[in-house]
Short mmCIF file of N, CA and C in Angstrom, two decimals:
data_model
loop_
_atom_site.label_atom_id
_atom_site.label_comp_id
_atom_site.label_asym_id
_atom_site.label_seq_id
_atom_site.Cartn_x
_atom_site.Cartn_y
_atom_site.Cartn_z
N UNK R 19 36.63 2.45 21.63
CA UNK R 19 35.92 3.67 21.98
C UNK R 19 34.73 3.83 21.04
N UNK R 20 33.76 4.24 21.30
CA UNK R 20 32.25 4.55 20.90
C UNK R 20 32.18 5.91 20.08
N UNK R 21 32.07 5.84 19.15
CA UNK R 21 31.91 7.43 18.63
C UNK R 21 30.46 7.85 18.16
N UNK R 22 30.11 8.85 18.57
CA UNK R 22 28.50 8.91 18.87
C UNK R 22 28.37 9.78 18.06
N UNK R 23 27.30 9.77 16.93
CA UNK R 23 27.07 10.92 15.54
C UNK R 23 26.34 12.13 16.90
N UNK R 24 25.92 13.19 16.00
CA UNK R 24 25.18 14.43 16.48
C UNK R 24 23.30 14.01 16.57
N UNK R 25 23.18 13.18 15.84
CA UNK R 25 21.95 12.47 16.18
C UNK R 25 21.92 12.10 17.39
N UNK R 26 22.52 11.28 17.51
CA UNK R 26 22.62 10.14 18.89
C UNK R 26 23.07 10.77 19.66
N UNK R 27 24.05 11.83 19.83
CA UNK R 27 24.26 12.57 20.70
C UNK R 27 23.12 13.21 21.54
N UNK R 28 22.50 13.77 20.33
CA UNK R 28 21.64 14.72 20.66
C UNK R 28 19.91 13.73 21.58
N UNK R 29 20.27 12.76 20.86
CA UNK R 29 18.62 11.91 21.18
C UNK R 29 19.34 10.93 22.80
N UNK R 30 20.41 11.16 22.77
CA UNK R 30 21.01 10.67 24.69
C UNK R 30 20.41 11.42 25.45
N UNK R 31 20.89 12.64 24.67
CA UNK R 31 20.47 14.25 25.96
C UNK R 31 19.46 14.17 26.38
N UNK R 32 18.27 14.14 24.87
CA UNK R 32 16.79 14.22 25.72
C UNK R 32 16.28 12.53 26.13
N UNK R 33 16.91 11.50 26.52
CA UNK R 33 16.93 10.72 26.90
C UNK R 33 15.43 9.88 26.39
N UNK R 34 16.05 10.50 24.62
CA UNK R 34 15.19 9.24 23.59
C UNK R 34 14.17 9.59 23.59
N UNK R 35 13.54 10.91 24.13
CA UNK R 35 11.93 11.18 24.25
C UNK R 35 12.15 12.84 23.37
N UNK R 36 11.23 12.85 22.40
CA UNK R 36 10.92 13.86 22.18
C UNK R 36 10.38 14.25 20.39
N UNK R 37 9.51 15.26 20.50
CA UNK R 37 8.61 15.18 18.95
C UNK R 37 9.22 15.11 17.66
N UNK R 38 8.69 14.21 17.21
CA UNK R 38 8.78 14.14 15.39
C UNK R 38 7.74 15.32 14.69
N UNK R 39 8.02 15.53 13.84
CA UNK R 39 7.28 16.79 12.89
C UNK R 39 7.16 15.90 11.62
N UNK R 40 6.12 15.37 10.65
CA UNK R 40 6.08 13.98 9.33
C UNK R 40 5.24 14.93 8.78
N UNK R 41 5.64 15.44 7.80
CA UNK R 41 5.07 16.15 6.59
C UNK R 41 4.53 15.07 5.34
N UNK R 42 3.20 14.73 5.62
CA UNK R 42 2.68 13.82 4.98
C UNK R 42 1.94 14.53 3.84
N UNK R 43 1.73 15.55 3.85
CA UNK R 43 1.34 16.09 2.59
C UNK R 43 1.79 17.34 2.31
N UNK R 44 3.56 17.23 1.60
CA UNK R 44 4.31 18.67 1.32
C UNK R 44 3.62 19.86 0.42
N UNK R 45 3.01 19.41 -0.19
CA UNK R 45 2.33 19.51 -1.50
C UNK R 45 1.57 21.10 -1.11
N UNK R 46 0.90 20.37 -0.16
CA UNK R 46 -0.44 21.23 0.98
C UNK R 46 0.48 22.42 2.22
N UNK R 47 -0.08 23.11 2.28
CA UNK R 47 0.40 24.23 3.61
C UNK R 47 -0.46 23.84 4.78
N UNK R 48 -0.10 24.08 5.74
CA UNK R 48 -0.82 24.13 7.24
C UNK R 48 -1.99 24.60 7.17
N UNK R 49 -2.32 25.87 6.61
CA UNK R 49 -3.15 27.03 6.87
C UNK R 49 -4.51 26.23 5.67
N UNK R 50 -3.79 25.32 4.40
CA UNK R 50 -4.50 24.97 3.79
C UNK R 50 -5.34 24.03 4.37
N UNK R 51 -4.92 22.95 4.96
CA UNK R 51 -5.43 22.19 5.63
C UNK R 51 -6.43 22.25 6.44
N UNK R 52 -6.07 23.33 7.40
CA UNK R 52 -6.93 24.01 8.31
C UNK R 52 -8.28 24.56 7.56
N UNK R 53 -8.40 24.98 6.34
CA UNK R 53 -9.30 25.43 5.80
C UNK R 53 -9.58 24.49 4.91
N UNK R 54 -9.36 23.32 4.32
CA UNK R 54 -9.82 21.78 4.16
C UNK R 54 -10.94 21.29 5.42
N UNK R 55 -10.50 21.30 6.49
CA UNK R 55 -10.92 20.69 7.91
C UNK R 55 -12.52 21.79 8.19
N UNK R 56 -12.04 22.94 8.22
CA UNK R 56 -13.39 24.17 8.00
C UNK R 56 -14.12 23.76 7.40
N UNK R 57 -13.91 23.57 5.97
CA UNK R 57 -14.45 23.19 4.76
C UNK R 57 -15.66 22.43 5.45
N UNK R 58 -14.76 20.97 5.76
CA UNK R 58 -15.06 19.86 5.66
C UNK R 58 -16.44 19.87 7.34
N UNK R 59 -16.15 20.63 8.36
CA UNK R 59 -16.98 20.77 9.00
C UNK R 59 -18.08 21.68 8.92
N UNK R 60 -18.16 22.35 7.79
CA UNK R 60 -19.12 23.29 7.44
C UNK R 60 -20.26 22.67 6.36
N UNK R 61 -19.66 21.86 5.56
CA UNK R 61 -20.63 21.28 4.58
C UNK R 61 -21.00 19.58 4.88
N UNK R 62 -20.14 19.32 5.77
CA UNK R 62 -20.30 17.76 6.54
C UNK R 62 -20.61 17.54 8.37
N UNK R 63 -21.64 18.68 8.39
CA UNK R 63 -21.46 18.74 10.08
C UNK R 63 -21.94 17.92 11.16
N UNK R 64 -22.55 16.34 10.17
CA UNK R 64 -22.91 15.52 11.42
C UNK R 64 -22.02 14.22 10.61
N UNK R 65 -21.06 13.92 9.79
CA UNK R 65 -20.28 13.22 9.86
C UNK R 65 -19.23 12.90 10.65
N UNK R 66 -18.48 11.82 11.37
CA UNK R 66 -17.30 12.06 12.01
C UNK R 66 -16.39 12.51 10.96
N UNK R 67 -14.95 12.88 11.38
CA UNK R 67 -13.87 13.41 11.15
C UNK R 67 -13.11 11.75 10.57
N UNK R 68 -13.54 10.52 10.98
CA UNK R 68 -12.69 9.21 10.76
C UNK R 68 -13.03 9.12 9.38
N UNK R 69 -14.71 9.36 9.32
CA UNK R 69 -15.22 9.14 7.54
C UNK R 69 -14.81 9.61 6.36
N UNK R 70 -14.10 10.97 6.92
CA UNK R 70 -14.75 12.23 5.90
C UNK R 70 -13.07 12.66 6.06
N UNK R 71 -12.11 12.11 4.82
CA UNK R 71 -10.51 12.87 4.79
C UNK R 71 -10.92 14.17 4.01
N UNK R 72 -10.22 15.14 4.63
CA UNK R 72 -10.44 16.65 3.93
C UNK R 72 -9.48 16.89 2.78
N UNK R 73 -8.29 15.64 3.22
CA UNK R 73 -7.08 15.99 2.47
C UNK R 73 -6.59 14.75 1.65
N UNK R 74 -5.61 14.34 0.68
CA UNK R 74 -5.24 13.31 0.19
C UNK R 74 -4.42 12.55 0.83
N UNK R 75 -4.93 11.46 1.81
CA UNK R 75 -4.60 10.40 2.30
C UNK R 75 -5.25 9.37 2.28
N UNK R 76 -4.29 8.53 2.34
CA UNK R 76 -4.65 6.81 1.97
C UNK R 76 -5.90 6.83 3.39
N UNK R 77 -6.77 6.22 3.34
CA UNK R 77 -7.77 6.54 4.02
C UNK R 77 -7.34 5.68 5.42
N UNK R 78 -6.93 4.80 5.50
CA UNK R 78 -6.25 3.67 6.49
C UNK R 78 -5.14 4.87 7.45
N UNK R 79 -4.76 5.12 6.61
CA UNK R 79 -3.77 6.70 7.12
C UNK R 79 -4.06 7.66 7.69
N UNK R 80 -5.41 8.22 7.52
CA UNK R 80 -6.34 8.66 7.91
C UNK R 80 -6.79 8.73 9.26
N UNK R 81 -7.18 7.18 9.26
CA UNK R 81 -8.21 6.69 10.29
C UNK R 81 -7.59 6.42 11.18
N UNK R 82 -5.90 6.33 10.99
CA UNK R 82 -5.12 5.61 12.38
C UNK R 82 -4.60 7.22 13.07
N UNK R 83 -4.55 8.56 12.43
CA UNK R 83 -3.84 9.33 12.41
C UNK R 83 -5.57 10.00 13.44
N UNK R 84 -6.61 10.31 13.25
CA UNK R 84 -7.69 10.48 13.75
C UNK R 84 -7.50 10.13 15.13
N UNK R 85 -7.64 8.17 15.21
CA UNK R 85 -8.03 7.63 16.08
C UNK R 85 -6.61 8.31 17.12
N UNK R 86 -5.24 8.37 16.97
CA UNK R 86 -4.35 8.82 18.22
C UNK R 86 -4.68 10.21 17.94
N UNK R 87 -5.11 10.94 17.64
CA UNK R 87 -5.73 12.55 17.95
C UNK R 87 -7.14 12.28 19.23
N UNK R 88 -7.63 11.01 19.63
CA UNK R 88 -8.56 10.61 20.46
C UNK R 88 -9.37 12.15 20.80
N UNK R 89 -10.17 12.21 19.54
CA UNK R 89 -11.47 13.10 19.33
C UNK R 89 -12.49 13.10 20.54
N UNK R 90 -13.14 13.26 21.34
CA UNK R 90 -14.13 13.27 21.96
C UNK R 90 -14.94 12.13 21.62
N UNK R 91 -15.78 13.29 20.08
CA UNK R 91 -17.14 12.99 20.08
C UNK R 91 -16.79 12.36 18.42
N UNK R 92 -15.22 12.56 17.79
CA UNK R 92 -15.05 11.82 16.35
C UNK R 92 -15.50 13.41 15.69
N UNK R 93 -15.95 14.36 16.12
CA UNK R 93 -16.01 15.16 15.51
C UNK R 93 -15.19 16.01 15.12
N UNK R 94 -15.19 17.30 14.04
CA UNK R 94 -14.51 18.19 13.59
C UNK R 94 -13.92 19.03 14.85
N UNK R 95 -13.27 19.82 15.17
CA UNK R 95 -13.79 20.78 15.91
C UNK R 95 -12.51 22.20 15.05
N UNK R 96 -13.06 22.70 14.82
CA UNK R 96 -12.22 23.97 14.36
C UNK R 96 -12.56 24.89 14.94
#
């Protein structure tokens, strides 16, 4: 017989699909960030968003985390 944890239970139900939440910078608040990103489009407003990290990340980290947000124009937009 198969004994299935509350994980696996739970990730059957929604049939293996459904969001992760990765707190890559605990350090930082949401709201901070958001006003990093302001920041960063107010005093950098014809840079893309791929160039220019507002926050402390490995820049490679960055750029892959940008590129699946698939920006328009690469720009800020707040």
């Amino acid at each position: 017989m198969l004994l299935l944890s509350g994980l696996e239970r739970a990730s059957y139900a929604l049939d293996y699909r459904f969001d992760v939440l990765v707190d890559w910078i605990p350090a930082v608040t949401e709201a901070a960030v958001g006003e990093a990103l302001a920041a960063a489009r107010r005093d950098h407003p014809r840079r893309q968003v791929r160039t220019l990290a507002p926050v402390v990340l490995p820049q490679r980290l960055w750029e892959s985390l940008v590129d699946g947000a698939a920006l328009p124009d690469g720009r800020i937009r707040c």
